[in-house]
CSV table of N, CA, C and O in Angstrom, one decimal:
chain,number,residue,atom,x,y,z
A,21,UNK,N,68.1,24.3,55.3
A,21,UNK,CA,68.9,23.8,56.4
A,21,UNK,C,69.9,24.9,56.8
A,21,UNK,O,70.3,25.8,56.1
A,22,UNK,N,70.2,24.6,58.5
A,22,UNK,CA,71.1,25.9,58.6
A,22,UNK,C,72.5,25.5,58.3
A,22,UNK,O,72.9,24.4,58.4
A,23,UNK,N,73.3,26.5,57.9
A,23,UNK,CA,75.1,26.2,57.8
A,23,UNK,C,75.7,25.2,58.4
A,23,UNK,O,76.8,24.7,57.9
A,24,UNK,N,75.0,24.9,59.8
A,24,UNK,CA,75.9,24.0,60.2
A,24,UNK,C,75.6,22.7,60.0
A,24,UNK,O,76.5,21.8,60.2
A,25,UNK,N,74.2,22.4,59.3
A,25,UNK,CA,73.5,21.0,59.3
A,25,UNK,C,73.8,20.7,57.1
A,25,UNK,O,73.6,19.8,56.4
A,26,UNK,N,74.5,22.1,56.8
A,26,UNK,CA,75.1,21.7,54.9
A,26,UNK,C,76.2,21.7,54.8
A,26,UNK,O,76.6,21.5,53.7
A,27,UNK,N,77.4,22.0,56.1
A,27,UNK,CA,78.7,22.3,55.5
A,27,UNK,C,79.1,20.7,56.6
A,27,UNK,O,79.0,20.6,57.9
A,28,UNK,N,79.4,19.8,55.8
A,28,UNK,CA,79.7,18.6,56.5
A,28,UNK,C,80.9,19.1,57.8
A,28,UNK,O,81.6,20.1,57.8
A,29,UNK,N,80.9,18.4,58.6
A,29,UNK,CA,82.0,18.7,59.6
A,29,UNK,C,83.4,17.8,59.3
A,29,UNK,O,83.7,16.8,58.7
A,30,UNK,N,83.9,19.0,60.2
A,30,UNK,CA,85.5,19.4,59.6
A,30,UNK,C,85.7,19.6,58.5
A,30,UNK,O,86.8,19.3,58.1
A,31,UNK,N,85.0,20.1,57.8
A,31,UNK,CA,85.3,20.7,56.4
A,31,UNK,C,85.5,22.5,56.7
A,31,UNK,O,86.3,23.0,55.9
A,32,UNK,N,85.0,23.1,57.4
A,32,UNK,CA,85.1,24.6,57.7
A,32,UNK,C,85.9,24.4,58.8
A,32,UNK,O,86.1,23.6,59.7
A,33,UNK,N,86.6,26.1,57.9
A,33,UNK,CA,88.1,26.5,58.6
A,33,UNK,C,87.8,27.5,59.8
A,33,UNK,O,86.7,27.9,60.1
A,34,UNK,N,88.3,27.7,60.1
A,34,UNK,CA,88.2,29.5,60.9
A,34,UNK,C,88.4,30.8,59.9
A,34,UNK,O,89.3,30.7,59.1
A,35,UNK,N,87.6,31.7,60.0
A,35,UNK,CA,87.1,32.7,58.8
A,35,UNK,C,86.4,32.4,57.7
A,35,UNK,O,86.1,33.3,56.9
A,36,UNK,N,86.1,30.8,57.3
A,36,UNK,CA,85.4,30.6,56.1
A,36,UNK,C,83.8,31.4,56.2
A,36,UNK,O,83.3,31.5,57.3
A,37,UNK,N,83.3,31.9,55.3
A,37,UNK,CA,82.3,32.4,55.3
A,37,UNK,C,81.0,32.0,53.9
A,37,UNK,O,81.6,31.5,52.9
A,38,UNK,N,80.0,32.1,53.8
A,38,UNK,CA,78.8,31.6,52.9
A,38,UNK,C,78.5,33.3,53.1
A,38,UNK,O,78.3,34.1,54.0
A,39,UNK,N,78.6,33.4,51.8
A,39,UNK,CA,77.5,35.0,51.5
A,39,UNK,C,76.3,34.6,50.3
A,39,UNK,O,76.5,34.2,49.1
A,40,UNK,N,75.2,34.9,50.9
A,40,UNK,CA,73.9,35.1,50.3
A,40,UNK,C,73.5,36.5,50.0
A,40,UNK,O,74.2,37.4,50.4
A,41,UNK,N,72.2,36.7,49.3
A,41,UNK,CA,71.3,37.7,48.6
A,41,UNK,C,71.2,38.9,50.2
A,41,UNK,O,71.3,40.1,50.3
A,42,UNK,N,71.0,37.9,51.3
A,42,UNK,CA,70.4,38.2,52.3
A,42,UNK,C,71.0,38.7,53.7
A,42,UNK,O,70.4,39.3,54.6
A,43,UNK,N,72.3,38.1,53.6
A,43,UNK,CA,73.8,38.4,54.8
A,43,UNK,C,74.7,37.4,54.1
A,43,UNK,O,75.0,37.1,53.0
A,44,UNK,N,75.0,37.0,55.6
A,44,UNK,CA,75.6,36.1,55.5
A,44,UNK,C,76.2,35.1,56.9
A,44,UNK,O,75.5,35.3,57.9
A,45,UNK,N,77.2,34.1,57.2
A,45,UNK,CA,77.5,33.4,57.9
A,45,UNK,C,78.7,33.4,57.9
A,45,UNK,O,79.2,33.5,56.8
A,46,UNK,N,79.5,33.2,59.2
A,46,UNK,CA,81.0,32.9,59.3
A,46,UNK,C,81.1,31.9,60.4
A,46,UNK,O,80.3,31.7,61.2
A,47,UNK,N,82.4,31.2,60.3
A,47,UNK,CA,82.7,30.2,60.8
A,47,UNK,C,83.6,30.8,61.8
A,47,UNK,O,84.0,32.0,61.6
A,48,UNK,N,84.0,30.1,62.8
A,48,UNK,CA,85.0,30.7,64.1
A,48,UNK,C,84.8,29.6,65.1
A,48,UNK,O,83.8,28.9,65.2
A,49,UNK,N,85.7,29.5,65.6
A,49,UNK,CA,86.2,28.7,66.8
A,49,UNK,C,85.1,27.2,67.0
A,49,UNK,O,84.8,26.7,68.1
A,50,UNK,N,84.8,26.9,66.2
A,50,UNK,CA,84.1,25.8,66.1
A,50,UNK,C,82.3,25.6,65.6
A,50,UNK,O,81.4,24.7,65.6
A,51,UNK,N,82.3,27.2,65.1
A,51,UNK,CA,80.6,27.7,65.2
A,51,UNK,C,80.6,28.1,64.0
A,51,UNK,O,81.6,28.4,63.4
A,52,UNK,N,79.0,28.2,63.2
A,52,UNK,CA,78.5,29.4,62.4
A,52,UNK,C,77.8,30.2,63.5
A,52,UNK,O,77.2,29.8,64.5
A,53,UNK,N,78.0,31.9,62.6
A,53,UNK,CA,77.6,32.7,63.4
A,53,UNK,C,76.8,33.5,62.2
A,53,UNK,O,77.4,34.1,61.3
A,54,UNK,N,75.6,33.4,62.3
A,54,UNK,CA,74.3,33.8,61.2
A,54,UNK,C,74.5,35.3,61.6
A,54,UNK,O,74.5,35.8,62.7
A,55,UNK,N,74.8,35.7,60.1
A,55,UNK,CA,74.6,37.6,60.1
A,55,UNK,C,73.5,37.8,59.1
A,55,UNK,O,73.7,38.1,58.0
A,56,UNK,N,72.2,37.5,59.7
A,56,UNK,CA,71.3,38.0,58.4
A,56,UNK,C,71.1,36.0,57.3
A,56,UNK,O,70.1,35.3,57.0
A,57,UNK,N,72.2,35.9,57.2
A,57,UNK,CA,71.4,34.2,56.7
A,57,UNK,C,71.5,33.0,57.4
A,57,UNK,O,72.6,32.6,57.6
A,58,UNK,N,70.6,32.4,57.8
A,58,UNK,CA,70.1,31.4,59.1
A,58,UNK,C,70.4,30.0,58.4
A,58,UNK,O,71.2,29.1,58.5
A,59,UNK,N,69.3,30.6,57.4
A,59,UNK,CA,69.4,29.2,56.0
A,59,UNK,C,69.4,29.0,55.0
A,59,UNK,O,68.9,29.8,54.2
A,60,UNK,N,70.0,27.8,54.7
A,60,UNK,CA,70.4,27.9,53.1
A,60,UNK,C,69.0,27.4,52.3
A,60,UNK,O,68.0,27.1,53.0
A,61,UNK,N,68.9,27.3,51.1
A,61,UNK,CA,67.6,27.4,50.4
A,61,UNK,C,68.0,26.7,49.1
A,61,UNK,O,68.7,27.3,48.3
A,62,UNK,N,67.5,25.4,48.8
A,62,UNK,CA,67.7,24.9,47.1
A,62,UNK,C,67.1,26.3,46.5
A,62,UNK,O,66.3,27.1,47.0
A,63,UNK,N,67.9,26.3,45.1
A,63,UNK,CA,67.6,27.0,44.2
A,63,UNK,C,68.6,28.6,44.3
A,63,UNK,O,69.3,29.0,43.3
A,64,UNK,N,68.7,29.3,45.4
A,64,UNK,CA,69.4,30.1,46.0
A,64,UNK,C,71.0,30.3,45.7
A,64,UNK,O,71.8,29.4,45.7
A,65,UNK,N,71.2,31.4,45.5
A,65,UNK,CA,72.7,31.1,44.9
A,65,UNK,C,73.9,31.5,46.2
A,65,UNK,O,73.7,32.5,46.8
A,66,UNK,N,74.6,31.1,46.3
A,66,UNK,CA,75.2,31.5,47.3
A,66,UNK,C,77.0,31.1,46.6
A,66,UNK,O,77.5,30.6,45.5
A,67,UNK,N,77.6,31.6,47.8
A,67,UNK,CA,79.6,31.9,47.7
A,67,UNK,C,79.8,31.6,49.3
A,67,UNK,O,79.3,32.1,50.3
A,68,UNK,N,81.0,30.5,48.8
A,68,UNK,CA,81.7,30.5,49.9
A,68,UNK,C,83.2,30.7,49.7
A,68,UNK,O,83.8,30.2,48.8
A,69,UNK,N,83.7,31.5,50.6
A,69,UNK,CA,84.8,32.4,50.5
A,69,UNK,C,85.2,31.4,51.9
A,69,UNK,O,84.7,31.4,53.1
A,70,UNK,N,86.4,30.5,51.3
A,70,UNK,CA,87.5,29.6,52.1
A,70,UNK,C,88.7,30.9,52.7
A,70,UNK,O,89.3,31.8,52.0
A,71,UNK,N,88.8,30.7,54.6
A,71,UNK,CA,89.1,31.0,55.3
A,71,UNK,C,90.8,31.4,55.2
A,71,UNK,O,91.5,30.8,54.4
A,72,UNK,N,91.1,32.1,55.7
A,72,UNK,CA,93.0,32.4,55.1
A,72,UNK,C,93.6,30.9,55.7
A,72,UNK,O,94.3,30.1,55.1
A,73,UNK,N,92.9,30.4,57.3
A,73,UNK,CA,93.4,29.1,57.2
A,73,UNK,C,93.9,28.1,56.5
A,73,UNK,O,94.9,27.5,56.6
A,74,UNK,N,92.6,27.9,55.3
A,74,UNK,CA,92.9,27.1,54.4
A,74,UNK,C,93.9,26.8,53.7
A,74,UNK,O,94.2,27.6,52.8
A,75,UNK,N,94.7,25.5,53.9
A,75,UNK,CA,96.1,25.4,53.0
A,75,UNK,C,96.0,24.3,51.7
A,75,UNK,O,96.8,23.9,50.9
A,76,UNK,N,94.9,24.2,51.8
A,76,UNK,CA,94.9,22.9,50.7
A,76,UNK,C,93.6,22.8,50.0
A,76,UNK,O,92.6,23.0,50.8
A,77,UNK,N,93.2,22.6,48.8
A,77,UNK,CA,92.3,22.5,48.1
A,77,UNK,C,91.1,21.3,48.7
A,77,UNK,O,91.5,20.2,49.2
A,78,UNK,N,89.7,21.9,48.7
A,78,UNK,CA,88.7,21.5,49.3
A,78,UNK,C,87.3,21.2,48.9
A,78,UNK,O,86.4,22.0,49.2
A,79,UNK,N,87.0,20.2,48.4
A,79,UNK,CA,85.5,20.4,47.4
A,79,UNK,C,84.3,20.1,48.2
A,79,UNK,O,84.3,19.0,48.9
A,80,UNK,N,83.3,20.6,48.2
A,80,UNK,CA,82.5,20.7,49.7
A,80,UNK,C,81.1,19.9,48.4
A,80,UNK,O,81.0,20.1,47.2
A,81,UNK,N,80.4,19.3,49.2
A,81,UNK,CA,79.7,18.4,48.6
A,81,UNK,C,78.2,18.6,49.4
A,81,UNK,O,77.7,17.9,50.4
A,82,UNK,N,77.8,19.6,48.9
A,82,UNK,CA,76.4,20.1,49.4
A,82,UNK,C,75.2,18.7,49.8
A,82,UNK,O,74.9,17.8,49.0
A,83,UNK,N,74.7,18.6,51.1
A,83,UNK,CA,73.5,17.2,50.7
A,83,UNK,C,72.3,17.8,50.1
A,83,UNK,O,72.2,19.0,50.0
A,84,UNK,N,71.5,16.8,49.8
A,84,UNK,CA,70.5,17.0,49.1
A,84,UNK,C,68.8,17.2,50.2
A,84,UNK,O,67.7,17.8,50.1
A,85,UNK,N,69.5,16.4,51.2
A,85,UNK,CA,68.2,17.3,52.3
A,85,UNK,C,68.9,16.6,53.8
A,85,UNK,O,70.0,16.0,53.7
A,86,UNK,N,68.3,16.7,55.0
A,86,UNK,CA,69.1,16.5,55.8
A,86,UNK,C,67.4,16.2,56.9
A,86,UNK,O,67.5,15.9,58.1
């Protein structure tokens, strides 16, 4: 699925980013913007690096298919 259809909404800040094997994705003004990863992949290991925005602790709850 793509970033915008696993990271539930309003959960991503502005600057939050997902880095994979493969690029990666950043969040801005209301969008993901795919640099190189479109989609995310069970099994696949990935990092999400929370935005300087971010003021408050955040536990993001991946779905299981969509």
């Amino acid at each position: 699925m793509t970033p915008a259809q696993a990271i539930p909404a309003g959960f991503a800040v502005n600057a939050d980013i997902i880095k994979g094997k493969d690029g990666n994705a950043r969040y801005g003004n209301g969008n993901w913007r795919a640099q190189g990863l479109n989609s995310l992949e069970p099994g696949k290991g990935y990092m999400y690096v929370s935005g300087a925005s971010a003021t408050e602790e955040r536990t993001l709850v991946y779905p299981s298919a969509k």
